[in-house]
PDB file of C-alpha atoms in Angstrom:
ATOM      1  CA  UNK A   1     -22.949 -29.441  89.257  1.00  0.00           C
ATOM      2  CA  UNK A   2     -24.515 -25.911  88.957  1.00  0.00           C
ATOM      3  CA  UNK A   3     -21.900 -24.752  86.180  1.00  0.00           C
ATOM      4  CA  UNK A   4     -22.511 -28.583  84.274  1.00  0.00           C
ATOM      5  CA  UNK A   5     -26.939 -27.357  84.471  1.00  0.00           C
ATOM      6  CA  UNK A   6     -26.312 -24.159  83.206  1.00  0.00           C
ATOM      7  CA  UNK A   7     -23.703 -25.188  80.314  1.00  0.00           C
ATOM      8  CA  UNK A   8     -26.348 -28.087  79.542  1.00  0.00           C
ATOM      9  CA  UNK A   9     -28.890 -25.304  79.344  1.00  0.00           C
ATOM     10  CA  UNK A  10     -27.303 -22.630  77.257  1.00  0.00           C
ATOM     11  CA  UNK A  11     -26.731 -25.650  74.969  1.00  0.00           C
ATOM     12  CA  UNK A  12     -30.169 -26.542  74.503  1.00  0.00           C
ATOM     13  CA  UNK A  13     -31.114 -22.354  74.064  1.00  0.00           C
ATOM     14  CA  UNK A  14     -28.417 -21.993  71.380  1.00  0.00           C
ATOM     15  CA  UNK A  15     -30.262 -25.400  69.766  1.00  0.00           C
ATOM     16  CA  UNK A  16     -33.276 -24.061  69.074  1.00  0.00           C
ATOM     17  CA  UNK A  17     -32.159 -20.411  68.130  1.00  0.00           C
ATOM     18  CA  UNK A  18     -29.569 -21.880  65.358  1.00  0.00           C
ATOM     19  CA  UNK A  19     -32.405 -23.996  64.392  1.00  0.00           C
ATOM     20  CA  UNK A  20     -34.407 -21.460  62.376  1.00  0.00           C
ATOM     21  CA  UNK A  21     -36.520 -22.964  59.572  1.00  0.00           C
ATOM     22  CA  UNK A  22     -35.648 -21.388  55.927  1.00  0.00           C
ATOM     23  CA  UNK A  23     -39.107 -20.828  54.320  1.00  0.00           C
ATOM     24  CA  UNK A  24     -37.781 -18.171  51.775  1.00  0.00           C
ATOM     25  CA  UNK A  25     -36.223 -21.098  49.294  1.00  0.00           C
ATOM     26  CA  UNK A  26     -38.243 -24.211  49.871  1.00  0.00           C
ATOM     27  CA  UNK A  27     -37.078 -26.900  47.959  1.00  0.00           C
ATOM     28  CA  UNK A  28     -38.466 -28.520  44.922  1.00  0.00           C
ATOM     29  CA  UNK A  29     -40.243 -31.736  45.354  1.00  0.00           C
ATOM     30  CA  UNK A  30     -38.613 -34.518  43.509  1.00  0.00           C
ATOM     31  CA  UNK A  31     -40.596 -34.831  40.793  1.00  0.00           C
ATOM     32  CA  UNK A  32     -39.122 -35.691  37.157  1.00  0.00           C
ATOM     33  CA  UNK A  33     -36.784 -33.604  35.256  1.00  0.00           C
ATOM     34  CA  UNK A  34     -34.017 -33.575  32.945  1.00  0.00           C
ATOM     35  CA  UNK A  35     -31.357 -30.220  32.709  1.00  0.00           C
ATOM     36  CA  UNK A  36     -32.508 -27.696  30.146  1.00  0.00           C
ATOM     37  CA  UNK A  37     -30.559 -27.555  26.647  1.00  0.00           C
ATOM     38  CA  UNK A  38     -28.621 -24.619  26.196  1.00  0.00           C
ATOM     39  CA  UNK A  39     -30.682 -23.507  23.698  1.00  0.00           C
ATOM     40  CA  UNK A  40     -33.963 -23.534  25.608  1.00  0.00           C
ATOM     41  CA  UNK A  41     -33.263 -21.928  28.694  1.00  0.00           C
ATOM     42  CA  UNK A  42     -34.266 -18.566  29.123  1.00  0.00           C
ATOM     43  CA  UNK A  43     -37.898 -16.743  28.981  1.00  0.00           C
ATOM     44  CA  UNK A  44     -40.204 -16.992  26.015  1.00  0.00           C
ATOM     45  CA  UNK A  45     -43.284 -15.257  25.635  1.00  0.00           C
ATOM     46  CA  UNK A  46     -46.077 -15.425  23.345  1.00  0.00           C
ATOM     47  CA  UNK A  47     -49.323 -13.277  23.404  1.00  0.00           C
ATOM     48  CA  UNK A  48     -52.472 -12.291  21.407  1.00  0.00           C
ATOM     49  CA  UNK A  49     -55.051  -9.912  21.601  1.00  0.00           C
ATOM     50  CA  UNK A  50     -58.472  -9.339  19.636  1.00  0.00           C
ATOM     51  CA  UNK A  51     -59.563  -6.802  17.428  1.00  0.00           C
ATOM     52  CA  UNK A  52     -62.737  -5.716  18.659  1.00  0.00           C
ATOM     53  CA  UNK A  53     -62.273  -2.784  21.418  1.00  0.00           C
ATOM     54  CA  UNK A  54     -64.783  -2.187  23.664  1.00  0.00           C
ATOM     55  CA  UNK A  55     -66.392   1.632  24.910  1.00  0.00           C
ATOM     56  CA  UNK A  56     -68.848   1.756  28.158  1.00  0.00           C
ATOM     57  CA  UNK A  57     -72.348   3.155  27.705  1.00  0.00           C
ATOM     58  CA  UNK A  58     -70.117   6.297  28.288  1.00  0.00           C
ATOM     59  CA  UNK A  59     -67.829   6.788  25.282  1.00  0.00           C
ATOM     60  CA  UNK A  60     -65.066   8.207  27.572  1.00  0.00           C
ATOM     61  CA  UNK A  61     -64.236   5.030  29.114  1.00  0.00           C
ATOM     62  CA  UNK A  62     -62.617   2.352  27.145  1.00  0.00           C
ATOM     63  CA  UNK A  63     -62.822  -1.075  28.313  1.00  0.00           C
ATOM     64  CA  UNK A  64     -60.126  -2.897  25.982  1.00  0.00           C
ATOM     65  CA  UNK A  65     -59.870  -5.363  23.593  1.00  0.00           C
ATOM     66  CA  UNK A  66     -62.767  -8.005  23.840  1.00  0.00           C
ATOM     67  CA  UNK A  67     -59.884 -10.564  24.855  1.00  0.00           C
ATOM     68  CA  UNK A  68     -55.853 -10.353  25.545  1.00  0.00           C
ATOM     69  CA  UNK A  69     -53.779 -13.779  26.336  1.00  0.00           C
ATOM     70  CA  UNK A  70     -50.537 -13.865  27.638  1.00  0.00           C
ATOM     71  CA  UNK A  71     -47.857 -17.070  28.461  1.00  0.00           C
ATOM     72  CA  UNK A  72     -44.409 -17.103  29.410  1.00  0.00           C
ATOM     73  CA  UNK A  73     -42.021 -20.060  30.162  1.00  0.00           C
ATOM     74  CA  UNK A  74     -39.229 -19.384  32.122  1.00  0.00           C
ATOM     75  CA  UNK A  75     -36.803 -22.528  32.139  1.00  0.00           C
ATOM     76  CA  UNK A  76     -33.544 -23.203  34.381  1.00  0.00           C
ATOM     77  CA  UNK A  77     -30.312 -25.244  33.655  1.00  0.00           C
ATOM     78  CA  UNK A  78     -31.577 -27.461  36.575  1.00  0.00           C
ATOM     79  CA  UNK A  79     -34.493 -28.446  34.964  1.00  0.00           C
ATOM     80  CA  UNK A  80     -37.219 -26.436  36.986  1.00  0.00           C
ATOM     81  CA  UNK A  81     -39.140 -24.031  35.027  1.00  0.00           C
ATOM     82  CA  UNK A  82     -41.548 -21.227  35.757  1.00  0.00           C
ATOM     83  CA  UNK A  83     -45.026 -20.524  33.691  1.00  0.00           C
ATOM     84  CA  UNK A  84     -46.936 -17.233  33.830  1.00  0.00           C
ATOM     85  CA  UNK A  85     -50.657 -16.086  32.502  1.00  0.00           C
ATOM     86  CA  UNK A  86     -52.979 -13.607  32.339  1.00  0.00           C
ATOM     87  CA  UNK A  87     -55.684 -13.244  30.211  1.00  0.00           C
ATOM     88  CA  UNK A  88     -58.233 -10.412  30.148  1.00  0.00           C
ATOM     89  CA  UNK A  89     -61.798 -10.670  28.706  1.00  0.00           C
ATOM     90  CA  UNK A  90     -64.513  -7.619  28.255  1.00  0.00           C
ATOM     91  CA  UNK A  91     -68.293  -8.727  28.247  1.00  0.00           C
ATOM     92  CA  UNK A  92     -70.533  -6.177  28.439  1.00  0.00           C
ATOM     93  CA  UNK A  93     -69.099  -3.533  31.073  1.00  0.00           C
ATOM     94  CA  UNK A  94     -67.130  -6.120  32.947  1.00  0.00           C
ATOM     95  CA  UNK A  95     -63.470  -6.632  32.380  1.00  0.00           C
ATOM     96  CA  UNK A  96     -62.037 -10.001  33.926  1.00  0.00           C
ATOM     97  CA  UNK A  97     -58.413 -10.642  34.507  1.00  0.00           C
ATOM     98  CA  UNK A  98     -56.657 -14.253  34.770  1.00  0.00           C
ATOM     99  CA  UNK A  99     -53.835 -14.194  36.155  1.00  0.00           C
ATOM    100  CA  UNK A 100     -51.239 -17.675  37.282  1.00  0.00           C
ATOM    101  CA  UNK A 101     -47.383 -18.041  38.527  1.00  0.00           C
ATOM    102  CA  UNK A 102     -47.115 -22.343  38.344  1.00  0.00           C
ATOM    103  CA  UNK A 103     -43.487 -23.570  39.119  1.00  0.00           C
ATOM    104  CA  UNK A 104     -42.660 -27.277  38.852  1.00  0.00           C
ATOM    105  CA  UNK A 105     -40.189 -29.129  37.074  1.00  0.00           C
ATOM    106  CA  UNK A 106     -39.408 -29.738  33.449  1.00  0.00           C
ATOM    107  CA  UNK A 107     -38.640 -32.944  31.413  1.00  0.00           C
ATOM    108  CA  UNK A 108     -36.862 -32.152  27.580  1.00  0.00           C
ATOM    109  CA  UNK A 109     -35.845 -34.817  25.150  1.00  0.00           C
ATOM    110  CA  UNK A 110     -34.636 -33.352  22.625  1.00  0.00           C
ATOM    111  CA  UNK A 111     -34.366 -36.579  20.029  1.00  0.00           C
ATOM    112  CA  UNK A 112     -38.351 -36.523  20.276  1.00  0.00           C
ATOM    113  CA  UNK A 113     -39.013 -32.902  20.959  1.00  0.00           C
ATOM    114  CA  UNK A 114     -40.979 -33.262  23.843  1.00  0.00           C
ATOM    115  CA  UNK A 115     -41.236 -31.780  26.496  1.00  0.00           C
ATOM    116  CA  UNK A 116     -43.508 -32.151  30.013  1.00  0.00           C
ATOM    117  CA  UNK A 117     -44.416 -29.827  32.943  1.00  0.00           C
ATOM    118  CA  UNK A 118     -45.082 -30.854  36.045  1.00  0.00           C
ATOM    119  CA  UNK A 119     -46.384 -28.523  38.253  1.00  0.00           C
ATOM    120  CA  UNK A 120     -45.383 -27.751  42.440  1.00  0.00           C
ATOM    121  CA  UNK A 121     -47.216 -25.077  43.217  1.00  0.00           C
ATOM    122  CA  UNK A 122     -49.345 -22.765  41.604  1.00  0.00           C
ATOM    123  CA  UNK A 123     -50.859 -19.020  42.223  1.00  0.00           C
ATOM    124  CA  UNK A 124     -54.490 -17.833  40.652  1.00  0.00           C
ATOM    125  CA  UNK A 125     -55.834 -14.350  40.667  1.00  0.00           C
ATOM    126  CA  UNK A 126     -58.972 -13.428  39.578  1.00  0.00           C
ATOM    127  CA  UNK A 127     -60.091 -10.138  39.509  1.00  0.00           C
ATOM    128  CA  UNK A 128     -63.632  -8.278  37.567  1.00  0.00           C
ATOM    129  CA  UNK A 129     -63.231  -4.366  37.379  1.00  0.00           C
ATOM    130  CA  UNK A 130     -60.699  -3.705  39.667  1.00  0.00           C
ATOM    131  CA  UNK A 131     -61.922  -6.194  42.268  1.00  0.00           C
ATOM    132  CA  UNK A 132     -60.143  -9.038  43.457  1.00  0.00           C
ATOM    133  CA  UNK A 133     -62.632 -11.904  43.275  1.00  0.00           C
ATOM    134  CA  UNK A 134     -60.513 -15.005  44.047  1.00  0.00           C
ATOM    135  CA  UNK A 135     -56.448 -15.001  45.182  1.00  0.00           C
ATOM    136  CA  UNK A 136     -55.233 -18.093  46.286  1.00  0.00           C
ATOM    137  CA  UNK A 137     -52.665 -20.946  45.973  1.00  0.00           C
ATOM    138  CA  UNK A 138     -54.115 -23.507  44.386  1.00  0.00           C
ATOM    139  CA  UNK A 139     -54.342 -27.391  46.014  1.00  0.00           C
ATOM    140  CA  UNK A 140     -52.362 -30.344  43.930  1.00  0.00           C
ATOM    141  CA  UNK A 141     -55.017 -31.753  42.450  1.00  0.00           C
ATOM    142  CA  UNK A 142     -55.901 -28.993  41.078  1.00  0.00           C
ATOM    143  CA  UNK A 143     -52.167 -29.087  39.221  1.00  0.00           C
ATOM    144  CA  UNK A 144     -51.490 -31.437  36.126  1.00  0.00           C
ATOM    145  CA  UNK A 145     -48.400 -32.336  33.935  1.00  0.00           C
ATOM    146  CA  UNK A 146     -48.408 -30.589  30.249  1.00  0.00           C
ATOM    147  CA  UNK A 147     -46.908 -32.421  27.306  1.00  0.00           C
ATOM    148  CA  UNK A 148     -45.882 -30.412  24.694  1.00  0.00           C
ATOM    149  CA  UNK A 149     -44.034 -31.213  21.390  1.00  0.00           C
ATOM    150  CA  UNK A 150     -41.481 -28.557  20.369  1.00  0.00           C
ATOM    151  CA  UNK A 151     -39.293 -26.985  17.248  1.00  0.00           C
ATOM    152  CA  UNK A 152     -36.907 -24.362  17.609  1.00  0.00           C
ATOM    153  CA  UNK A 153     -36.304 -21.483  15.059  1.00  0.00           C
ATOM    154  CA  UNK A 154     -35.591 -17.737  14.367  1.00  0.00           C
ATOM    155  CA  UNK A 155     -38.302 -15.280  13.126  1.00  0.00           C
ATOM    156  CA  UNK A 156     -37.855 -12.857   9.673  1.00  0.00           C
ATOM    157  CA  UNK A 157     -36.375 -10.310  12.621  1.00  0.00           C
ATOM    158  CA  UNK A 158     -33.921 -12.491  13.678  1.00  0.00           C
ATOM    159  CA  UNK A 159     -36.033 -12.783  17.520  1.00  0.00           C
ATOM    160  CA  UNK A 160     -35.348 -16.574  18.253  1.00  0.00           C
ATOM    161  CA  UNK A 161     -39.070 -18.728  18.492  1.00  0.00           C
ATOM    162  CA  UNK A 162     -39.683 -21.991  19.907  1.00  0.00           C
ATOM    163  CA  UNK A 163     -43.106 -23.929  18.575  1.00  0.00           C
ATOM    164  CA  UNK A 164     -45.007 -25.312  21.496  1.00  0.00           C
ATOM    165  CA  UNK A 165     -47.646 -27.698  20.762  1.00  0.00           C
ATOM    166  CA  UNK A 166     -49.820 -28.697  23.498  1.00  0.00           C
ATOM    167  CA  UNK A 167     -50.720 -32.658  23.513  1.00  0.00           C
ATOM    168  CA  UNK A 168     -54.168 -33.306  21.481  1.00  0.00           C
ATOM    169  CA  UNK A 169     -53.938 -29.659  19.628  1.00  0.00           C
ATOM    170  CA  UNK A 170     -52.569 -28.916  15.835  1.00  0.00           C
ATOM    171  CA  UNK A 171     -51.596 -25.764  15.797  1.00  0.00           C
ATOM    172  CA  UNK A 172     -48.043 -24.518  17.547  1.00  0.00           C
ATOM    173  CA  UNK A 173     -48.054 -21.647  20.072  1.00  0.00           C
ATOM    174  CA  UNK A 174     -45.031 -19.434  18.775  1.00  0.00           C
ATOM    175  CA  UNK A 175     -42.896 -18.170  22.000  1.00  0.00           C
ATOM    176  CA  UNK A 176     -40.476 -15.412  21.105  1.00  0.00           C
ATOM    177  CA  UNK A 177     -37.042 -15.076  23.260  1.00  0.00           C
ATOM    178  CA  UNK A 178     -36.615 -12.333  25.666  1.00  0.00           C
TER     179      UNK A 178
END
């Protein structure tokens, strides 16, 4: 009886030790997606920046261009993708970063060149001069699917581009493979 206890009782220690939760790959909700064509997977970046620089009151500190925009799209064979942001502003003496990781899953059909994000999770920064203003995951309804209608092509360089238009705009963002 005592050895049947104590057997019953290393069972039910070895339970709950080889019952660890696994938080460092959480799965990805089942939301819609489609795999990624060969020839979209992969990073692409695009980014801009302004003309205009920008001096403090004190000429010896330079502030940056009056506005710099980054976006990358990272997307997998298994048709989750990864988007990233920042974006930096100068008005007057304050400089104000942007900065988002979203990851979600990814619809492509390539007969209508579409293609639609939907968003898991998402991470905002904000910071103005050096200060971290807001850092925080942001809630679900906060999140919202992307359409997008795409072309593919290669630049004068030979750097392969894909066209992003965002639904209700005209004018392609041009995303350069890394």
């Amino acid at each position: 009886m005592k050895n049947s206890l104590l057997l019953t009782a290393l069972i039910v220690a070895l339970s709950f030790v080889s019952c660890k939760k696994d938080n460092a790959n959480p799965a990805i909700p089942n939301t819609p997606r489609t795999d990624v064509p060969a020839s979209l997977q992969g990073t692409w970046m695009n980014g801009n920046f302004s003309l205009i620089d920008y001096w403090s009151q004190d000429p010896e500190e330079y502030l940056g261009n009056g506005i710099e925009l980054a976006f990358a799209f990272k997307f997998n064979a298994d048709g989750t993708y990864e988007q990233y942001f920042t974006g930096k502003t100068v008005i007057g003496t304050v400089v104000t970063y942007h900065q988002s990781v979203t990851k979600g899953t990814v619809e492509i059909n390539e007969t209508t060149k579409a293609i639609i994000t939907h968003p898991n999770s998402s991470h905002y920064k904000r910071t103005e001069n050096g200060t971290t203003k807001e850092d925080r995951d942001m809630n679900m309804d906060e999140l919202e699917d992307d359409s997008y209608t795409y072309e593919t092509g290669t630049e004068l360089n030979g750097t392969k581009a894909l066209y992003m238009t965002l639904e209700d705009t005209d004018e392609p963002l041009k995303f350069l493979k890394q």
